[in-house]
mmCIF file of C-alpha atoms in Angstrom:
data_model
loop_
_atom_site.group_PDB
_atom_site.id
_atom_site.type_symbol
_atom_site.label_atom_id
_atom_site.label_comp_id
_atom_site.label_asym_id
_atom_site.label_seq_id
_atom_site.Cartn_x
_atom_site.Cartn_y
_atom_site.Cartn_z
ATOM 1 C CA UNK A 205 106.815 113.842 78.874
ATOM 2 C CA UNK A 206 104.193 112.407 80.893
ATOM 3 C CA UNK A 207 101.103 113.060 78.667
ATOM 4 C CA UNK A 208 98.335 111.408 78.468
ATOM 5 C CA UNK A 209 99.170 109.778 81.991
ATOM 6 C CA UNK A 210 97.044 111.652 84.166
ATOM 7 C CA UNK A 211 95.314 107.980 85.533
ATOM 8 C CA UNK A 212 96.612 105.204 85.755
ATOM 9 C CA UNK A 213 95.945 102.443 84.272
ATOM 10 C CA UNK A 214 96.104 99.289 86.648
ATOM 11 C CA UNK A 215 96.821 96.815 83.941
ATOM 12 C CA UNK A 216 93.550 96.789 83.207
ATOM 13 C CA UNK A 217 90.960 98.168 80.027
ATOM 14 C CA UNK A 218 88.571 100.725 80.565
ATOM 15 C CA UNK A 219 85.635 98.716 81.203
ATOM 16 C CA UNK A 220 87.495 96.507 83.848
ATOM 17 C CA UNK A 221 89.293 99.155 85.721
ATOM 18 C CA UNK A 222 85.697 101.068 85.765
ATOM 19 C CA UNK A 223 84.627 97.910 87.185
ATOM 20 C CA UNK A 224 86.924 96.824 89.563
ATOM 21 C CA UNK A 225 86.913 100.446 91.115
ATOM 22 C CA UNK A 226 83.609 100.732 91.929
ATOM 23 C CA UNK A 227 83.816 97.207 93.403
ATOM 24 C CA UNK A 228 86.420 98.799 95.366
ATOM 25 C CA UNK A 229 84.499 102.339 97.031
ATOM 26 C CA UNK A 230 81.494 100.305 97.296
ATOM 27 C CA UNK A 231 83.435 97.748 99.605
ATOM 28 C CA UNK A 232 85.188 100.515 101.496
ATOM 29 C CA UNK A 233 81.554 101.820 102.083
ATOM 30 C CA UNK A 234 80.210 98.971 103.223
ATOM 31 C CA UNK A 235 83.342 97.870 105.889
ATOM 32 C CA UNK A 236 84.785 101.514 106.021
ATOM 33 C CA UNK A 237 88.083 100.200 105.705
ATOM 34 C CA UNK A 238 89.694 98.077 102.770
ATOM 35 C CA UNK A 239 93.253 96.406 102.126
ATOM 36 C CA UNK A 240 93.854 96.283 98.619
ATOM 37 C CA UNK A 241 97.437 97.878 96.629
ATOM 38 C CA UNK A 242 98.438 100.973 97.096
ATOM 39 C CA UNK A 243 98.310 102.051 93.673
ATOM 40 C CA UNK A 244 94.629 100.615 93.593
ATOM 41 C CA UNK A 245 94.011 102.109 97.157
ATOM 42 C CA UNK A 246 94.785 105.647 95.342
ATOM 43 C CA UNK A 247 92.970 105.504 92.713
ATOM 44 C CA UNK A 248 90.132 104.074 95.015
ATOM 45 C CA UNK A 249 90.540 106.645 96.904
ATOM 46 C CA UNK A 250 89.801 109.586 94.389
ATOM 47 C CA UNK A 251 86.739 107.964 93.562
ATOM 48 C CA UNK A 252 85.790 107.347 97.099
ATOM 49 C CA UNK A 253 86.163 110.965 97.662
ATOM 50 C CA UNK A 254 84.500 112.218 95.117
ATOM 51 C CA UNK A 255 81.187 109.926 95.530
ATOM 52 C CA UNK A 256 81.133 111.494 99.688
ATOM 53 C CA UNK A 257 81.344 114.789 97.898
ATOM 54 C CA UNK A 258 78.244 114.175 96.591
ATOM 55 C CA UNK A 259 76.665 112.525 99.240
ATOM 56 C CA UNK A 260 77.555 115.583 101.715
ATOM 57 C CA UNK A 261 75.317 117.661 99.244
ATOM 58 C CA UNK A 262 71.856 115.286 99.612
ATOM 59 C CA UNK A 263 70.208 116.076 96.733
ATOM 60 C CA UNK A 264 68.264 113.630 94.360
ATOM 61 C CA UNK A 265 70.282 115.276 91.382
ATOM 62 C CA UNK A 266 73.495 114.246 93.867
ATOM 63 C CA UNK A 267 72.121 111.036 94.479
ATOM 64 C CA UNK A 268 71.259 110.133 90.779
ATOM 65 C CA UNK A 269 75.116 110.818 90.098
ATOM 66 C CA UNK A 270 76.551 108.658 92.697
ATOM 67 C CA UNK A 271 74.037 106.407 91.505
ATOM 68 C CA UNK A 272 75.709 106.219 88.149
ATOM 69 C CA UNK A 273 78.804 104.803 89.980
ATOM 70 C CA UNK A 274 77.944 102.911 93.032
ATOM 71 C CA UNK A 275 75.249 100.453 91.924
ATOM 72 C CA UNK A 276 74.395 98.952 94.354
ATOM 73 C CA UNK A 277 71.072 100.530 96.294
ATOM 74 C CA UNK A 278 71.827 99.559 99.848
ATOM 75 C CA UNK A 279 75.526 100.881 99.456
ATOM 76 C CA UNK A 280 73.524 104.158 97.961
ATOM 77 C CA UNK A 281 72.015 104.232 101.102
ATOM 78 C CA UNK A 282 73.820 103.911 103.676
ATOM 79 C CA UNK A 283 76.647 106.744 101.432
ATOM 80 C CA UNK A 284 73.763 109.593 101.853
ATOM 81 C CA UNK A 285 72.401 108.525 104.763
ATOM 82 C CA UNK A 286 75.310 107.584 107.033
ATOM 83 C CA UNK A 287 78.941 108.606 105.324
ATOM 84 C CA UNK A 288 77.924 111.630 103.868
ATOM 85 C CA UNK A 289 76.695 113.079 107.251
ATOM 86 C CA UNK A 290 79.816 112.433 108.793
ATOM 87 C CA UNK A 291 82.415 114.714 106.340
ATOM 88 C CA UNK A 292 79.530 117.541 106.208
ATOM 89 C CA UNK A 293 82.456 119.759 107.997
ATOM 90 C CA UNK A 294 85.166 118.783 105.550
ATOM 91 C CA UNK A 295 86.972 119.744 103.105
ATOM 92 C CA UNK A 296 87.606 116.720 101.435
ATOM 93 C CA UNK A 297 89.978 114.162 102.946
ATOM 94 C CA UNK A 298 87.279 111.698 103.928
ATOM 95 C CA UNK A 299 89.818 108.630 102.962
ATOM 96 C CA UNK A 300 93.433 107.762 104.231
ATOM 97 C CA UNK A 301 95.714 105.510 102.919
ATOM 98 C CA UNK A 302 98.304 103.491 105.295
ATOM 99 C CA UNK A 303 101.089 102.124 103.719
ATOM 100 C CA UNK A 304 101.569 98.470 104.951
ATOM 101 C CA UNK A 305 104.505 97.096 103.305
ATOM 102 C CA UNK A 306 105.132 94.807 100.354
ATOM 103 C CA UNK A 307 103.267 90.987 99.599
ATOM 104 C CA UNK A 308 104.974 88.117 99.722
ATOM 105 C CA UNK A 309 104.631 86.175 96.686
ATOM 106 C CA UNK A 310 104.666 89.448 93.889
ATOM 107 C CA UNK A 311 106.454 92.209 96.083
ATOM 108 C CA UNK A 312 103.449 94.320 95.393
ATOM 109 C CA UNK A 313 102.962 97.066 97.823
ATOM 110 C CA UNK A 314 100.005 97.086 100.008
ATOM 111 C CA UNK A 315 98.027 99.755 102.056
ATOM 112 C CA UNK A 316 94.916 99.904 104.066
ATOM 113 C CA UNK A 317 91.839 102.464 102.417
ATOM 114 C CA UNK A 318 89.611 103.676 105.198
ATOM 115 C CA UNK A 319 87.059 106.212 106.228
ATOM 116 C CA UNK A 320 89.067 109.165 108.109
ATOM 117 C CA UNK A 321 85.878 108.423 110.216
ATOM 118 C CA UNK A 322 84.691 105.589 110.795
ATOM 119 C CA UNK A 323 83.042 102.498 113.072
ATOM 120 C CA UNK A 324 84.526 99.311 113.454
ATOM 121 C CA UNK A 325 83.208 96.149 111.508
ATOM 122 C CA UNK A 326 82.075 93.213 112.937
ATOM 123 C CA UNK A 327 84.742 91.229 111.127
ATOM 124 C CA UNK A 328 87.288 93.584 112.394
ATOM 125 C CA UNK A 329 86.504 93.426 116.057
ATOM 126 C CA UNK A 330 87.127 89.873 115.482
ATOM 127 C CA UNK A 331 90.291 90.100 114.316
ATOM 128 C CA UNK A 332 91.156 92.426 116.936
ATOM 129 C CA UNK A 333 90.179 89.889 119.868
ATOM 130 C CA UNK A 334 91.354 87.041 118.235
ATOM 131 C CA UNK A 335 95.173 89.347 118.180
ATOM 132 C CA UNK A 336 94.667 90.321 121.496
ATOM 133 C CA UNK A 337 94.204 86.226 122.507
ATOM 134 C CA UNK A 338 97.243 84.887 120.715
ATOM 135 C CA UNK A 339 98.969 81.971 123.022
ATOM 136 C CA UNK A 340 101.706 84.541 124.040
ATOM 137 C CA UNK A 341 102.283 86.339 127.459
ATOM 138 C CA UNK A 342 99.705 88.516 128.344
ATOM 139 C CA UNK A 343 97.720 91.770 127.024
ATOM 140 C CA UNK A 344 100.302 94.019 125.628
ATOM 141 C CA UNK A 345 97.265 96.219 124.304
ATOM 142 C CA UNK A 346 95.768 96.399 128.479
ATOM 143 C CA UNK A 347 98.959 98.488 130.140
ATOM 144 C CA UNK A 348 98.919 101.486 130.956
ATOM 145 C CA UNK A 349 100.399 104.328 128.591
ATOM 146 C CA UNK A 350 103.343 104.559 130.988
ATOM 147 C CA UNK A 351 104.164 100.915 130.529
ATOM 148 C CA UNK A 352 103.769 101.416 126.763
ATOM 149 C CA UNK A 353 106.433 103.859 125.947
ATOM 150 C CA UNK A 354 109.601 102.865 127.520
ATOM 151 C CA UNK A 355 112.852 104.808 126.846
ATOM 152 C CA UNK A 356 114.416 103.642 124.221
ATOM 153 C CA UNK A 357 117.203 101.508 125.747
ATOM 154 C CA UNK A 358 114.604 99.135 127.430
ATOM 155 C CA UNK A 359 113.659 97.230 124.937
ATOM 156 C CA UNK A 360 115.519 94.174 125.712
ATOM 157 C CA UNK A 361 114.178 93.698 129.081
ATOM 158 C CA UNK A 362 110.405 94.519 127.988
ATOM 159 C CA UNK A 363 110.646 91.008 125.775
ATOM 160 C CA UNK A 364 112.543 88.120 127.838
ATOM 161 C CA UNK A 365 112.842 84.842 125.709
ATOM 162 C CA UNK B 269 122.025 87.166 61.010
ATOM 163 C CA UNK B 270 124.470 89.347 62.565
ATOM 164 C CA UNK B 271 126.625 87.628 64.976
ATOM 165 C CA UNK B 272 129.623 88.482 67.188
ATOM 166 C CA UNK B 273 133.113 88.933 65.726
ATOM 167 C CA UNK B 274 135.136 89.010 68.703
ATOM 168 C CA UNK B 275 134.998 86.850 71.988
ATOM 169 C CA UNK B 276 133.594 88.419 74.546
ATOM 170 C CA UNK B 277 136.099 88.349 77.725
ATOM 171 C CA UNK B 278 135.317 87.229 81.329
ATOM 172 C CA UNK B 279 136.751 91.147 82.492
ATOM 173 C CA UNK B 280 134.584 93.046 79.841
ATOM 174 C CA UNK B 281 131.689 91.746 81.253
ATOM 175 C CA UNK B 282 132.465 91.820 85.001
ATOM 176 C CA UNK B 283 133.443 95.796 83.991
ATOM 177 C CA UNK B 284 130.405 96.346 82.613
ATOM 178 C CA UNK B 285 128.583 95.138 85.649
ATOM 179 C CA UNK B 286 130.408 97.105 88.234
ATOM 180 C CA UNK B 287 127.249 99.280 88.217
ATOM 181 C CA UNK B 288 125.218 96.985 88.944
ATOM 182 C CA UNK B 289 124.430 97.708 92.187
ATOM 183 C CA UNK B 290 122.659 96.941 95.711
ATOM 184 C CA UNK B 291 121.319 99.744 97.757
ATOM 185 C CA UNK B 292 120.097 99.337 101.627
ATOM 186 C CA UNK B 293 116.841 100.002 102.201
ATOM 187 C CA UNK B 294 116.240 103.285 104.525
ATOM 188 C CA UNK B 295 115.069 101.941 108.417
ATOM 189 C CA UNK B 296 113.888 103.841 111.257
ATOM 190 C CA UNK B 297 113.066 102.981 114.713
ATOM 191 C CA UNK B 298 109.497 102.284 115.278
ATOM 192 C CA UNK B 299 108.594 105.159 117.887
ATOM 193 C CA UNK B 300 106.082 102.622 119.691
ATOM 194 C CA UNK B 301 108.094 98.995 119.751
ATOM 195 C CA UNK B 302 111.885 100.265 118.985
ATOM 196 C CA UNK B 303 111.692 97.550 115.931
ATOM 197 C CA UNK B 304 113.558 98.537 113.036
ATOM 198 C CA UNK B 305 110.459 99.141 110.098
ATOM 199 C CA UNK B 306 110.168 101.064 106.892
ATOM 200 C CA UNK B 307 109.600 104.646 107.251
ATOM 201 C CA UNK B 308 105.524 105.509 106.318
ATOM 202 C CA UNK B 309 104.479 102.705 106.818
ATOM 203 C CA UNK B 310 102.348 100.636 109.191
ATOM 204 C CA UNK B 311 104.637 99.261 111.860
ATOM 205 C CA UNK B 312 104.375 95.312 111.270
ATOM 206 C CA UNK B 313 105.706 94.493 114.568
ATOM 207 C CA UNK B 314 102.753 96.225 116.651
ATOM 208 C CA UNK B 315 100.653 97.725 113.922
ATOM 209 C CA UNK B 316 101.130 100.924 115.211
ATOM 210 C CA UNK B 317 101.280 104.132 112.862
ATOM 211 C CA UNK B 318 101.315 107.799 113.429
ATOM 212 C CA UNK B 319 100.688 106.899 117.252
ATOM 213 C CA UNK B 320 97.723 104.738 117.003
ATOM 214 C CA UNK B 321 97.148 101.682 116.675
ATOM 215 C CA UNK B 322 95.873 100.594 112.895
ATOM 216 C CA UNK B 323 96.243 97.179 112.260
ATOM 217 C CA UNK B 324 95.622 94.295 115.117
ATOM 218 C CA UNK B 325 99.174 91.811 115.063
ATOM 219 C CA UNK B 326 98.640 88.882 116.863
ATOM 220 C CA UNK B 327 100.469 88.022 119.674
ATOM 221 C CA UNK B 328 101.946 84.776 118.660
ATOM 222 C CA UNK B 329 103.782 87.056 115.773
ATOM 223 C CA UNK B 330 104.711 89.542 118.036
ATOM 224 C CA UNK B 331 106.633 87.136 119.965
ATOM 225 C CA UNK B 332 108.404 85.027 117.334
ATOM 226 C CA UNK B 333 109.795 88.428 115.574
#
Protein backbone atom coordinates (compact mmCIF):
# COMPACT_ATOMS: atom_id res chain seq x y z
CA UNK A 1 0.00 0.00 0.00
CA UNK A 2 1.34 3.27 -0.72
CA UNK A 3 -0.87 5.50 1.53
CA UNK A 4 -0.20 8.34 2.89
CA UNK A 5 2.78 8.77 0.30
CA UNK A 6 1.37 11.06 -2.05
CA UNK A 7 4.69 13.67 -1.40
CA UNK A 8 7.59 12.96 -0.66
CA UNK A 9 9.32 13.66 1.95
CA UNK A 10 13.06 14.67 1.14
CA UNK A 11 14.44 13.67 4.46
CA UNK A 12 13.34 16.59 5.71
CA UNK A 13 10.25 17.96 8.41
CA UNK A 14 7.55 19.95 7.27
CA UNK A 15 8.81 23.24 8.08
CA UNK A 16 12.25 22.55 6.33
CA UNK A 17 11.05 20.91 3.23
CA UNK A 18 8.42 24.01 3.02
CA UNK A 19 11.49 25.93 3.28
CA UNK A 20 13.94 24.57 1.22
CA UNK A 21 11.28 24.40 -1.69
CA UNK A 22 10.47 27.70 -1.95
CA UNK A 23 14.21 28.49 -1.81
CA UNK A 24 14.20 26.28 -4.69
CA UNK A 25 11.16 27.96 -7.32
CA UNK A 26 12.29 31.22 -6.16
CA UNK A 27 15.93 30.42 -7.48
CA UNK A 28 14.63 28.81 -10.64
CA UNK A 29 12.73 32.20 -11.07
CA UNK A 30 15.34 34.25 -10.64
CA UNK A 31 18.13 32.18 -13.10
CA UNK A 32 15.31 30.24 -15.01
CA UNK A 33 17.23 27.24 -14.76
CA UNK A 34 18.45 25.28 -11.54
CA UNK A 35 20.63 22.01 -10.89
CA UNK A 36 19.59 20.52 -7.83
CA UNK A 37 18.37 16.32 -7.37
CA UNK A 38 16.05 14.98 -9.27
CA UNK A 39 13.78 14.00 -6.66
CA UNK A 40 14.07 17.71 -5.33
CA UNK A 41 13.90 19.01 -9.02
CA UNK A 42 10.28 17.20 -9.04
CA UNK A 43 8.95 18.24 -6.32
CA UNK A 44 10.34 21.79 -7.26
CA UNK A 45 8.86 21.48 -10.10
CA UNK A 46 5.11 21.01 -8.98
CA UNK A 47 5.45 23.97 -7.01
CA UNK A 48 7.07 25.92 -9.73
CA UNK A 49 4.15 25.12 -11.82
CA UNK A 50 1.65 25.80 -9.80
CA UNK A 51 2.98 29.44 -8.61
CA UNK A 52 3.12 30.34 -12.96
CA UNK A 53 -0.43 29.12 -12.79
CA UNK A 54 -1.18 31.81 -10.82
CA UNK A 55 0.86 34.29 -12.20
CA UNK A 56 -0.71 33.60 -15.85
CA UNK A 57 -4.06 34.72 -14.14
CA UNK A 58 -2.71 38.50 -12.85
CA UNK A 59 -4.92 39.16 -10.33
CA UNK A 60 -4.13 40.77 -6.84
CA UNK A 61 -6.17 37.78 -5.25
CA UNK A 62 -3.49 35.57 -7.59
CA UNK A 63 -0.77 37.57 -6.53
CA UNK A 64 -1.56 37.55 -2.71
CA UNK A 65 -1.42 33.59 -3.08
CA UNK A 66 1.85 33.29 -4.73
CA UNK A 67 2.75 35.73 -2.27
CA UNK A 68 2.11 33.27 0.49
CA UNK A 69 4.86 31.06 -1.09
CA UNK A 70 7.46 33.01 -2.85
CA UNK A 71 8.53 35.68 -0.34
CA UNK A 72 10.55 37.39 -1.72
CA UNK A 73 8.99 40.80 -3.52
CA UNK A 74 11.38 41.20 -6.40
CA UNK A 75 11.02 37.37 -7.27
CA UNK A 76 7.02 38.32 -6.97
CA UNK A 77 7.73 40.58 -9.53
CA UNK A 78 9.44 39.61 -12.00
CA UNK A 79 6.82 35.86 -11.70
CA UNK A 80 3.69 38.23 -12.77
CA UNK A 81 5.37 40.49 -14.66
CA UNK A 82 7.81 38.49 -16.80
CA UNK A 83 7.21 34.42 -16.36
CA UNK A 84 3.71 34.49 -16.16
CA UNK A 85 3.35 36.32 -19.56
CA UNK A 86 5.32 33.88 -21.21
CA UNK A 87 3.05 30.38 -20.46
CA UNK A 88 -0.27 32.61 -21.02
CA UNK A 89 -0.82 29.94 -24.07
CA UNK A 90 -0.15 26.88 -21.96
CA UNK A 91 -1.44 24.35 -20.51
CA UNK A 92 0.80 23.80 -17.86
CA UNK A 93 4.26 22.38 -18.55
CA UNK A 94 6.12 25.62 -17.90
CA UNK A 95 9.15 23.46 -16.19
CA UNK A 96 11.34 20.51 -17.60
CA UNK A 97 13.46 18.37 -15.88
CA UNK A 98 16.82 16.89 -17.60
CA UNK A 99 18.17 14.05 -16.11
CA UNK A 100 22.01 14.53 -15.75
CA UNK A 101 23.39 11.53 -14.23
CA UNK A 102 24.50 10.53 -10.75
CA UNK A 103 27.14 12.73 -8.13
CA UNK A 104 30.18 11.62 -7.33
CA UNK A 105 30.70 11.45 -3.75
CA UNK A 106 26.75 10.13 -2.66
CA UNK A 107 25.57 8.56 -6.09
CA UNK A 108 22.65 10.87 -5.84
CA UNK A 109 20.98 11.53 -9.07
CA UNK A 110 21.00 14.92 -10.50
CA UNK A 111 18.87 16.90 -13.09
CA UNK A 112 18.67 20.37 -14.39
CA UNK A 113 14.97 22.42 -13.46
CA UNK A 114 14.34 25.08 -16.05
CA UNK A 115 11.80 27.35 -17.59
CA UNK A 116 10.39 25.46 -20.86
CA UNK A 117 11.00 29.18 -21.86
CA UNK A 118 13.43 30.93 -20.96
CA UNK A 119 16.60 33.62 -21.39
CA UNK A 120 19.97 32.85 -20.64
CA UNK A 121 21.72 34.10 -17.34
CA UNK A 122 24.57 36.05 -17.17
CA UNK A 123 26.36 33.36 -15.20
CA UNK A 124 25.40 30.89 -17.77
CA UNK A 125 26.70 32.65 -20.82
CA UNK A 126 29.81 32.49 -18.92
CA UNK A 127 30.00 29.14 -18.54
CA UNK A 128 29.13 28.63 -22.00
CA UNK A 129 32.22 30.77 -23.36
CA UNK A 130 34.46 29.69 -20.92
CA UNK A 131 33.38 25.67 -22.52
CA UNK A 132 33.62 26.88 -25.79
CA UNK A 133 37.52 28.27 -24.87
CA UNK A 134 38.84 25.13 -23.26
CA UNK A 135 42.75 24.59 -24.38
CA UNK A 136 41.55 21.84 -26.85
CA UNK A 137 41.37 21.91 -30.76
CA UNK A 138 39.09 24.23 -32.01
CA UNK A 139 35.18 25.22 -31.86
CA UNK A 140 33.33 22.02 -32.02
CA UNK A 141 30.08 24.18 -31.24
CA UNK A 142 31.08 26.69 -34.76
CA UNK A 143 30.67 23.76 -37.68
CA UNK A 144 28.29 23.52 -39.67
CA UNK A 145 25.27 21.01 -39.03
CA UNK A 146 26.72 18.82 -41.78
CA UNK A 147 30.01 18.53 -39.98
CA UNK A 148 28.07 17.81 -36.77
CA UNK A 149 26.28 14.65 -37.55
CA UNK A 150 28.58 12.24 -39.09
CA UNK A 151 27.45 8.65 -39.89
CA UNK A 152 27.92 6.65 -37.34
CA UNK A 153 31.12 4.77 -38.29
CA UNK A 154 33.18 8.08 -38.32
CA UNK A 155 33.70 8.63 -35.13
CA UNK A 156 37.20 7.58 -34.86
CA UNK A 157 38.52 9.84 -37.42
CA UNK A 158 36.40 12.99 -36.12
CA UNK A 159 38.77 12.75 -32.72
CA UNK A 160 42.60 11.98 -33.66
CA UNK A 161 44.81 11.67 -30.44
CA UNK B 1 21.10 -14.79 24.46
CA UNK B 2 20.38 -17.05 21.72
CA UNK B 3 23.37 -18.17 19.92
CA UNK B 4 24.21 -20.56 17.06
CA UNK B 5 24.18 -24.34 17.55
CA UNK B 6 25.74 -25.47 14.51
CA UNK B 7 28.85 -24.10 12.53
CA UNK B 8 28.04 -22.34 9.84
CA UNK B 9 29.94 -23.85 6.60
CA UNK B 10 32.07 -21.96 4.01
CA UNK B 11 29.38 -23.66 1.07
CA UNK B 12 26.14 -22.63 3.01
CA UNK B 13 27.07 -19.29 2.81
CA UNK B 14 28.60 -19.03 -0.69
CA UNK B 15 24.93 -20.89 -1.64
CA UNK B 16 23.14 -18.47 -0.11
CA UNK B 17 24.87 -15.73 -1.98
CA UNK B 18 24.55 -17.09 -5.43
CA UNK B 19 21.78 -14.46 -5.77
CA UNK B 20 23.57 -11.96 -5.09
CA UNK B 21 23.92 -10.46 -8.14
CA UNK B 22 25.45 -7.70 -10.63
CA UNK B 23 23.37 -6.35 -13.40
CA UNK B 24 24.85 -4.09 -16.45
CA UNK B 25 23.62 -0.95 -16.66
CA UNK B 26 21.40 -0.30 -20.01
CA UNK B 27 23.74 2.07 -22.69
CA UNK B 28 22.79 3.64 -25.81
CA UNK B 29 24.62 5.49 -28.37
CA UNK B 30 24.52 9.15 -27.95
CA UNK B 31 22.69 10.22 -31.32
CA UNK B 32 24.97 13.51 -31.41
CA UNK B 33 28.75 12.22 -30.28
CA UNK B 34 28.32 8.21 -30.81
CA UNK B 35 29.56 8.03 -26.92
CA UNK B 36 28.09 5.31 -25.09
CA UNK B 37 25.65 7.37 -22.18
CA UNK B 38 22.67 6.46 -20.10
CA UNK B 39 19.46 6.50 -21.83
CA UNK B 40 17.28 9.98 -20.64
CA UNK B 41 19.69 11.57 -19.72
CA UNK B 42 21.86 14.57 -20.57
CA UNK B 43 24.68 13.34 -22.77
CA UNK B 44 27.91 14.09 -20.53
CA UNK B 45 30.21 13.85 -23.35
CA UNK B 46 28.67 16.92 -25.41
CA UNK B 47 25.77 17.93 -23.25
CA UNK B 48 23.52 17.29 -25.83
CA UNK B 49 19.83 15.99 -25.12
CA UNK B 50 16.78 15.50 -27.18
CA UNK B 51 18.84 17.27 -30.09
CA UNK B 52 19.90 20.37 -28.43
CA UNK B 53 22.35 21.34 -26.75
CA UNK B 54 21.58 21.71 -22.70
CA UNK B 55 24.49 21.76 -20.76
CA UNK B 56 27.96 23.60 -21.97
CA UNK B 57 31.08 20.62 -21.50
CA UNK B 58 34.22 22.10 -21.77
CA UNK B 59 36.50 21.26 -24.23
CA UNK B 60 39.41 20.13 -22.21
CA UNK B 61 36.78 17.23 -20.94
CA UNK B 62 35.65 16.55 -24.17
CA UNK B 63 39.01 15.64 -25.20
CA UNK B 64 40.38 13.61 -22.29
CA UNK B 65 37.06 11.25 -22.41
Amino acid sequence: MRHGDKVPKLGRTASHRRAMLRNLVQQLFVHERIQTTLSKAREASRHAERMIRFARQDTVAARREVATFVGDRAVLRKLFNDIGPRFVERQGGCTRVLRLGVREGDGAELALLELVVRKESEREKQVREKAAKGSGRGGKKSKSPAEEKPGRKSRGKQKPG
Amino acid sequence: MPVPKRRHSKERGRKRRTHWKLTAPTVVECPHCHDPKLPHRVCPHCGYYAGREVIFVSKDKEKTR
